Amino acid sequence: MIRQIALRIFQGLVVGVTVSTLTFVLLMSMPGDPAVNIAMAQYGEDGLTMERVEFVRNQSGLSQSSSKLYLTWLCKTLRFDLGRSMLTGKPVVESLIFHLKHSMILAAAAIFISLFLALPIGILAGLRPGSLFDQCSAAFSSFLVSMPGFVLGACLILIFAVKFSILPAAGFHMPQNIILPSITLALGLAAVSSRVIRTSVMEVQSSFYLLFARLKGLSSFRIFRDHGLKNAAIPVITFIALQLSHVLDGVVVLENLFNWPGIGLLLLDSIRARDLTMIQGITLIIGLIYVGANLLADLICFYLDPHSTEKGEVP
Amino acid sequence: MKRVLLSVFSIFFMIFSLSVEVKAEGEKVLKVVSPWKVKGLDLHKSGFMFARMGCIEMLTTADDKGRITGLLAESWQVSDNKKTWNFQLKKGIRFHDGTPLTAGAAAKSLRISLENKGVISRAKVTDIIPADRLNLRIKTAEPFSALPAYLAHYSAGIVSTNSFDKSNAVTDVYGTGQYIHTGQNGDSLFSFKASPDFRGKVSDIKYTEYHAVSKGETRGFMVKAGQADMAFNLSPADAKLIQSSGKAKVKILTIPRTRLIMLNCRMPEFNDASVRKAISLAIDRKGIATGLLKNPDSAASQLLPPSSAVWHNPELPHLSYDPDQAKRLLAEAGWEKGADGILVKDGQPFEFEMITYASRPMLPAVATAIQQQLEQVGIKLFVKVAEASQIPAQRSEGTLEAALLARNFGQIPDPIGTIYGDYGPEPGSWGAMGWESKELNHLLNGYLNTFNKPEAGDLKYEILNILQKELPVIPVTWYEHIVGISHRIENVTIDPFEIKSYVKGVNWTR
């Protein structure tokens, strides 16, 4: 088991460095001059002059060759130093911690609410497939999945912030700021995960071991609690781990709408400004998060089904 | 399970009640919402926010007509050779860290601004020295009459020497303004409190916050939800919605920023002044201003709007809309109608690409309207919406054909700062491209060298006349500042030059 964990950590580092390297190559091969973007972000569009562009180029190290720039970054990264943002001059780690903290808060709240909704809906629909409840939940799920998060978020803002003035429209500095973005995100997540849970429960319901338990004369509730839940949870947990990774870095539209300073918004701003050191730091961290979330899911699956390691399935 | 559910509900209830409590008490914090994030504390990056939140002040400022007046400077004189300026600072002013305002502190701030390529680096400054405790001496390489206007820019803000670390980076901002910087959260939330030592008129607003919110719709939502007291850079559509909701007020002011088309005059199509004039005549500015911008007064009749009172010349012949005259001029220039209706000359169709960007509201919509209007006279325009940085980047590569942009002529209250940089001997990233006028250069240098006001007045009208006649850039509409204002505050004035404190003169509604 420890060997497997060590392997995953190694995998994570390889993924992170590979993704960052690819990002560097892509950014450097993009048309345009990164120094122009950084100068514009620093001085504003009105203050952009070529003299300032050259000043920024020298100050940020962009006057070096691409290979030297990359090797400097790699050597620093191997010493656990992600350098300083070319745009703000602040340590990259400082910005990453601030934005990652907000992304994690949002992700945790959204996944918690989504599970709160999806678990009962998915289990009930899976236990009674084809029933009216199942059909209604499928229709509601399709509706939420097809509705863009931006539209759903804007509707919630109009109702709860503009119409009734009981929640803030946007921001991040008050506890209640988390409610609308997390609900918006959670509704989209619950729409999908409730269907995954339903399918998983249906598969478990039709399994041989549940039939055997019924033949033993156990009650339906006890059969599902003792034998169904754990088995049905395995694919669901893997799916939630993927959702977690997506929620951490892939909800930039919602972060923008609610002005929530997550890692997605930081990435967007950094790409706009072509802040190379920051973009590489973010891609490295996102790579590590994906591997970390998968490792966590594997560990939970191992806890739920220890036989899986014997069969060589997970981790 | 029950315990978990109970805890969850308790947490949500607490959060919810907190929200209601804040609303009920009407927390007295004035919240300003603007699109611009603060990319570090150095004043060339952050000065716009600290100046506009009333935290830092400059030596000079501008009145609402753009005339330069003293702010931290009591008065100033220029030497006989016009190359040495003496600024007398006001007495008894203290920075927010308690240290007194001295010429030494002001010199340090300005020297660092010069090193960081603040706007005074374009004012030919050679030396900044404290002559005595309150007398600051600034030397320029040659006579430069617009220096006081350059000193009004936020990058020339004066802060205490304790604001800088050993490498001259700003670590804390200790200004002299009405509000003290008390904290920040990331690069988008800054808090301030009223300074008890401020010398000016005291406001009943004790606490303020600056929120950087990049999305225009979100700024609109925030002002409608009562979460923002002043929301800047709203779109005309948001302004209409806010007005109709009755939940906030809207103020619209034309500012010295102009939406204009920059043409690459190195291209044979645009090298001919009569073709540029034809393009100008083909644009229905009134239609764009009325239909799209909902403000007929924003149609540009010349480069600078009336809000730039010192430079705007109402007697200058207006830029007009006359598609028939445009067609005649194009025909005289050798452009003939092709089979598909697009003009052709030497077998080449008259088509070009125009880049614009979405970070300023309405630019893409205006570009699309221009596209349609030019097609009426036989010119095919391709609109490309990209990041604003693509314009200077493509320009330096030489691949830029045309761009629609919103140029600020008020960043230095005397527009000569921008006009000289854009249309002078070495045009900057947003100025004329492949166009130069020796006559204009002579006039621009004459304006900067003269300290005689009537003479400067004549020169600026001649400068505008050349730009209006030659059209190295084609003004389309003047930019309007649309601000959403909550009913919680009153006496809000919008500074057309975007340098004064947002909160100046503002009070809670009684």
mmCIF file of N, CA, C and O in Angstrom, chain A residues 71-123:
data_model
loop_
_atom_site.group_PDB
_atom_site.id
_atom_site.type_symbol
_atom_site.label_atom_id
_atom_site.label_comp_id
_atom_site.label_asym_id
_atom_site.label_seq_id
_atom_site.Cartn_x
_atom_site.Cartn_y
_atom_site.Cartn_z
ATOM 1 N N LEU A 71 14.974 26.826 -17.565
ATOM 2 C CA LEU A 71 15.892 26.112 -16.661
ATOM 3 C C LEU A 71 15.938 26.784 -15.290
ATOM 4 O O LEU A 71 15.964 26.102 -14.262
ATOM 5 N N THR A 72 15.899 28.108 -15.275
ATOM 6 C CA THR A 72 15.877 28.829 -13.994
ATOM 7 C C THR A 72 14.642 28.423 -13.206
ATOM 8 O O THR A 72 14.715 28.134 -12.011
ATOM 9 N N TRP A 73 13.497 28.387 -13.898
ATOM 10 C CA TRP A 73 12.248 28.018 -13.223
ATOM 11 C C TRP A 73 12.323 26.583 -12.702
ATOM 12 O O TRP A 73 11.953 26.304 -11.558
ATOM 13 N N LEU A 74 12.849 25.671 -13.545
ATOM 14 C CA LEU A 74 12.897 24.250 -13.162
ATOM 15 C C LEU A 74 13.807 24.051 -11.944
ATOM 16 O O LEU A 74 13.445 23.354 -10.989
ATOM 17 N N CYS A 75 14.980 24.681 -11.980
ATOM 18 C CA CYS A 75 15.922 24.533 -10.857
ATOM 19 C C CYS A 75 15.290 25.051 -9.568
ATOM 20 O O CYS A 75 15.402 24.427 -8.512
ATOM 21 N N LYS A 76 14.618 26.185 -9.672
ATOM 22 C CA LYS A 76 13.980 26.759 -8.479
ATOM 23 C C LYS A 76 12.884 25.826 -7.981
ATOM 24 O O LYS A 76 12.735 25.598 -6.787
ATOM 25 N N THR A 77 12.080 25.310 -8.937
ATOM 26 C CA THR A 77 10.951 24.455 -8.556
ATOM 27 C C THR A 77 11.450 23.195 -7.845
ATOM 28 O O THR A 77 10.843 22.742 -6.867
ATOM 29 N N LEU A 78 12.570 22.644 -8.328
ATOM 30 C CA LEU A 78 13.114 21.440 -7.687
ATOM 31 C C LEU A 78 13.580 21.739 -6.262
ATOM 32 O O LEU A 78 13.696 20.842 -5.439
ATOM 33 N N ARG A 79 13.825 23.029 -5.995
ATOM 34 C CA ARG A 79 14.182 23.431 -4.621
ATOM 35 C C ARG A 79 12.933 23.939 -3.881
ATOM 36 O O ARG A 79 13.032 24.646 -2.890
ATOM 37 N N PHE A 80 11.756 23.595 -4.410
ATOM 38 C CA PHE A 80 10.454 23.991 -3.832
ATOM 39 C C PHE A 80 10.285 25.513 -3.785
ATOM 40 O O PHE A 80 9.693 26.052 -2.875
ATOM 41 N N ASP A 81 10.827 26.205 -4.776
ATOM 42 C CA ASP A 81 10.672 27.660 -4.870
ATOM 43 C C ASP A 81 10.010 27.958 -6.212
ATOM 44 O O ASP A 81 10.612 27.743 -7.265
ATOM 45 N N LEU A 82 8.760 28.419 -6.165
ATOM 46 C CA LEU A 82 8.038 28.679 -7.410
ATOM 47 C C LEU A 82 8.305 30.084 -7.958
ATOM 48 O O LEU A 82 7.715 30.496 -8.947
ATOM 49 N N GLY A 83 9.177 30.812 -7.285
ATOM 50 C CA GLY A 83 9.570 32.129 -7.791
ATOM 51 C C GLY A 83 8.557 33.223 -7.486
ATOM 52 O O GLY A 83 7.667 33.044 -6.652
ATOM 53 N N ARG A 84 8.722 34.336 -8.177
ATOM 54 C CA ARG A 84 7.833 35.489 -7.976
ATOM 55 C C ARG A 84 7.026 35.762 -9.240
ATOM 56 O O ARG A 84 7.511 35.519 -10.349
ATOM 57 N N SER A 85 5.830 36.266 -9.025
ATOM 58 C CA SER A 85 4.975 36.606 -10.160
ATOM 59 C C SER A 85 5.636 37.710 -10.980
ATOM 60 O O SER A 85 6.134 38.691 -10.424
ATOM 61 N N MET A 86 5.651 37.537 -12.300
ATOM 62 C CA MET A 86 6.225 38.579 -13.163
ATOM 63 C C MET A 86 5.354 39.830 -13.141
ATOM 64 O O MET A 86 5.808 40.927 -13.440
ATOM 65 N N LEU A 87 4.091 39.650 -12.798
ATOM 66 C CA LEU A 87 3.137 40.757 -12.831
ATOM 67 C C LEU A 87 3.168 41.573 -11.536
ATOM 68 O O LEU A 87 3.297 42.783 -11.557
ATOM 69 N N THR A 88 3.045 40.893 -10.410
ATOM 70 C CA THR A 88 2.920 41.617 -9.142
ATOM 71 C C THR A 88 4.235 41.678 -8.379
ATOM 72 O O THR A 88 4.383 42.497 -7.483
ATOM 73 N N GLY A 89 5.162 40.786 -8.682
ATOM 74 C CA GLY A 89 6.419 40.733 -7.939
ATOM 75 C C GLY A 89 6.280 39.983 -6.625
ATOM 76 O O GLY A 89 7.245 39.802 -5.900
ATOM 77 N N LYS A 90 5.070 39.522 -6.317
ATOM 78 C CA LYS A 90 4.857 38.786 -5.057
ATOM 79 C C LYS A 90 5.238 37.315 -5.253
ATOM 80 O O LYS A 90 5.145 36.803 -6.379
ATOM 81 N N PRO A 91 5.614 36.588 -4.159
ATOM 82 C CA PRO A 91 5.898 35.162 -4.325
ATOM 83 C C PRO A 91 4.683 34.426 -4.889
ATOM 84 O O PRO A 91 3.548 34.672 -4.451
ATOM 85 N N VAL A 92 4.926 33.533 -5.845
ATOM 86 C CA VAL A 92 3.831 32.781 -6.475
ATOM 87 C C VAL A 92 3.068 31.983 -5.411
ATOM 88 O O VAL A 92 1.830 31.919 -5.429
ATOM 89 N N VAL A 93 3.818 31.424 -4.457
ATOM 90 C CA VAL A 93 3.188 30.588 -3.417
ATOM 91 C C VAL A 93 2.138 31.391 -2.643
ATOM 92 O O VAL A 93 1.059 30.881 -2.331
ATOM 93 N N GLU A 94 2.463 32.666 -2.385
ATOM 94 C CA GLU A 94 1.539 33.511 -1.606
ATOM 95 C C GLU A 94 0.177 33.615 -2.324
ATOM 96 O O GLU A 94 -0.877 33.423 -1.706
ATOM 97 N N SER A 95 0.225 33.886 -3.622
ATOM 98 C CA SER A 95 -1.031 34.001 -4.385
ATOM 99 C C SER A 95 -1.718 32.650 -4.499
ATOM 100 O O SER A 95 -2.953 32.563 -4.414
ATOM 101 N N LEU A 96 -0.914 31.580 -4.689
ATOM 102 C CA LEU A 96 -1.514 30.247 -4.815
ATOM 103 C C LEU A 96 -2.264 29.873 -3.544
ATOM 104 O O LEU A 96 -3.392 29.362 -3.600
ATOM 105 N N ILE A 97 -1.653 30.143 -2.389
ATOM 106 C CA ILE A 97 -2.304 29.784 -1.122
ATOM 107 C C ILE A 97 -3.631 30.532 -0.995
ATOM 108 O O ILE A 97 -4.660 29.952 -0.667
ATOM 109 N N PHE A 98 -3.605 31.834 -1.289
ATOM 110 C CA PHE A 98 -4.821 32.646 -1.150
ATOM 111 C C PHE A 98 -5.939 32.120 -2.057
ATOM 112 O O PHE A 98 -7.071 31.912 -1.622
ATOM 113 N N HIS A 99 -5.625 31.881 -3.310
ATOM 114 C CA HIS A 99 -6.667 31.478 -4.263
ATOM 115 C C HIS A 99 -7.076 30.016 -4.065
ATOM 116 O O HIS A 99 -8.255 29.685 -4.189
ATOM 117 N N LEU A 100 -6.091 29.176 -3.737
ATOM 118 C CA LEU A 100 -6.415 27.755 -3.533
ATOM 119 C C LEU A 100 -7.321 27.585 -2.315
ATOM 120 O O LEU A 100 -8.235 26.758 -2.322
ATOM 121 N N LYS A 101 -7.056 28.412 -1.309
ATOM 122 C CA LYS A 101 -7.888 28.351 -0.096
ATOM 123 C C LYS A 101 -9.356 28.641 -0.471
ATOM 124 O O LYS A 101 -10.264 27.905 -0.064
ATOM 125 N N HIS A 102 -9.550 29.666 -1.285
ATOM 126 C CA HIS A 102 -10.921 30.016 -1.673
ATOM 127 C C HIS A 102 -11.536 28.950 -2.581
ATOM 128 O O HIS A 102 -12.727 28.659 -2.480
ATOM 129 N N SER A 103 -10.710 28.367 -3.456
ATOM 130 C CA SER A 103 -11.230 27.302 -4.322
ATOM 131 C C SER A 103 -11.657 26.106 -3.481
ATOM 132 O O SER A 103 -12.682 25.482 -3.747
ATOM 133 N N MET A 104 -10.856 25.789 -2.465
ATOM 134 C CA MET A 104 -11.171 24.618 -1.640
ATOM 135 C C MET A 104 -12.435 24.845 -0.821
ATOM 136 O O MET A 104 -13.251 23.934 -0.666
ATOM 137 N N ILE A 105 -12.581 26.057 -0.315
ATOM 138 C CA ILE A 105 -13.796 26.362 0.463
ATOM 139 C C ILE A 105 -15.023 26.179 -0.441
ATOM 140 O O ILE A 105 -16.011 25.545 -0.075
ATOM 141 N N LEU A 106 -14.927 26.752 -1.656
ATOM 142 C CA LEU A 106 -16.052 26.658 -2.587
ATOM 143 C C LEU A 106 -16.303 25.197 -2.985
ATOM 144 O O LEU A 106 -17.464 24.744 -3.001
ATOM 145 N N ALA A 107 -15.238 24.475 -3.278
ATOM 146 C CA ALA A 107 -15.381 23.080 -3.701
ATOM 147 C C ALA A 107 -16.008 22.239 -2.584
ATOM 148 O O ALA A 107 -16.929 21.446 -2.822
ATOM 149 N N ALA A 108 -15.509 22.436 -1.359
ATOM 150 C CA ALA A 108 -16.015 21.643 -0.236
ATOM 151 C C ALA A 108 -17.501 21.937 -0.011
ATOM 152 O O ALA A 108 -18.321 21.010 0.127
ATOM 153 N N ALA A 109 -17.847 23.231 -0.026
ATOM 154 C CA ALA A 109 -19.255 23.595 0.213
ATOM 155 C C ALA A 109 -20.141 23.053 -0.903
ATOM 156 O O ALA A 109 -21.224 22.500 -0.645
ATOM 157 N N ALA A 110 -19.678 23.182 -2.155
ATOM 158 C CA ALA A 110 -20.499 22.736 -3.288
ATOM 159 C C ALA A 110 -20.674 21.214 -3.274
ATOM 160 O O ALA A 110 -21.793 20.716 -3.477
ATOM 161 N N ILE A 111 -19.600 20.492 -3.003
ATOM 162 C CA ILE A 111 -19.711 19.025 -3.015
ATOM 163 C C ILE A 111 -20.570 18.557 -1.850
ATOM 164 O O ILE A 111 -21.381 17.643 -1.992
ATOM 165 N N PHE A 112 -20.421 19.230 -0.719
ATOM 166 C CA PHE A 112 -21.246 18.849 0.434
ATOM 167 C C PHE A 112 -22.736 19.039 0.108
ATOM 168 O O PHE A 112 -23.553 18.141 0.313
ATOM 169 N N ILE A 113 -23.086 20.198 -0.444
ATOM 170 C CA ILE A 113 -24.501 20.459 -0.774
ATOM 171 C C ILE A 113 -24.960 19.503 -1.875
ATOM 172 O O ILE A 113 -26.076 18.977 -1.830
ATOM 173 N N SER A 114 -24.088 19.263 -2.847
ATOM 174 C CA SER A 114 -24.503 18.387 -3.956
ATOM 175 C C SER A 114 -24.769 16.973 -3.445
ATOM 176 O O SER A 114 -25.740 16.332 -3.853
ATOM 177 N N LEU A 115 -23.933 16.503 -2.508
ATOM 178 C CA LEU A 115 -24.165 15.153 -1.963
ATOM 179 C C LEU A 115 -25.427 15.130 -1.109
ATOM 180 O O LEU A 115 -26.184 14.153 -1.105
ATOM 181 N N PHE A 116 -25.639 16.209 -0.402
ATOM 182 C CA PHE A 116 -26.832 16.337 0.433
ATOM 183 C C PHE A 116 -28.103 16.184 -0.420
ATOM 184 O O PHE A 116 -29.099 15.604 0.006
ATOM 185 N N LEU A 117 -28.033 16.676 -1.654
ATOM 186 C CA LEU A 117 -29.184 16.562 -2.560
ATOM 187 C C LEU A 117 -29.142 15.253 -3.352
ATOM 188 O O LEU A 117 -30.150 14.553 -3.492
ATOM 189 N N ALA A 118 -27.951 14.918 -3.855
ATOM 190 C CA ALA A 118 -27.858 13.803 -4.801
ATOM 191 C C ALA A 118 -28.017 12.443 -4.132
ATOM 192 O O ALA A 118 -28.603 11.529 -4.738
ATOM 193 N N LEU A 119 -27.499 12.299 -2.922
ATOM 194 C CA LEU A 119 -27.551 10.965 -2.281
ATOM 195 C C LEU A 119 -28.986 10.467 -2.108
ATOM 196 O O LEU A 119 -29.335 9.389 -2.617
ATOM 197 N N PRO A 120 -29.855 11.218 -1.408
ATOM 198 C CA PRO A 120 -31.228 10.698 -1.258
ATOM 199 C C PRO A 120 -31.949 10.545 -2.597
ATOM 200 O O PRO A 120 -32.624 9.546 -2.834
ATOM 201 N N ILE A 121 -31.744 11.521 -3.510
ATOM 202 C CA ILE A 121 -32.442 11.449 -4.808
ATOM 203 C C ILE A 121 -31.946 10.237 -5.600
ATOM 204 O O ILE A 121 -32.737 9.433 -6.112
ATOM 205 N N GLY A 122 -30.620 10.071 -5.672
ATOM 206 C CA GLY A 122 -30.040 8.968 -6.444
ATOM 207 C C GLY A 122 -30.410 7.611 -5.867
ATOM 208 O O GLY A 122 -30.764 6.686 -6.608
ATOM 209 N N ILE A 123 -30.350 7.482 -4.534
ATOM 210 C CA ILE A 123 -30.649 6.187 -3.901
ATOM 211 C C ILE A 123 -32.126 5.831 -4.117
ATOM 212 O O ILE A 123 -32.457 4.718 -4.540
#
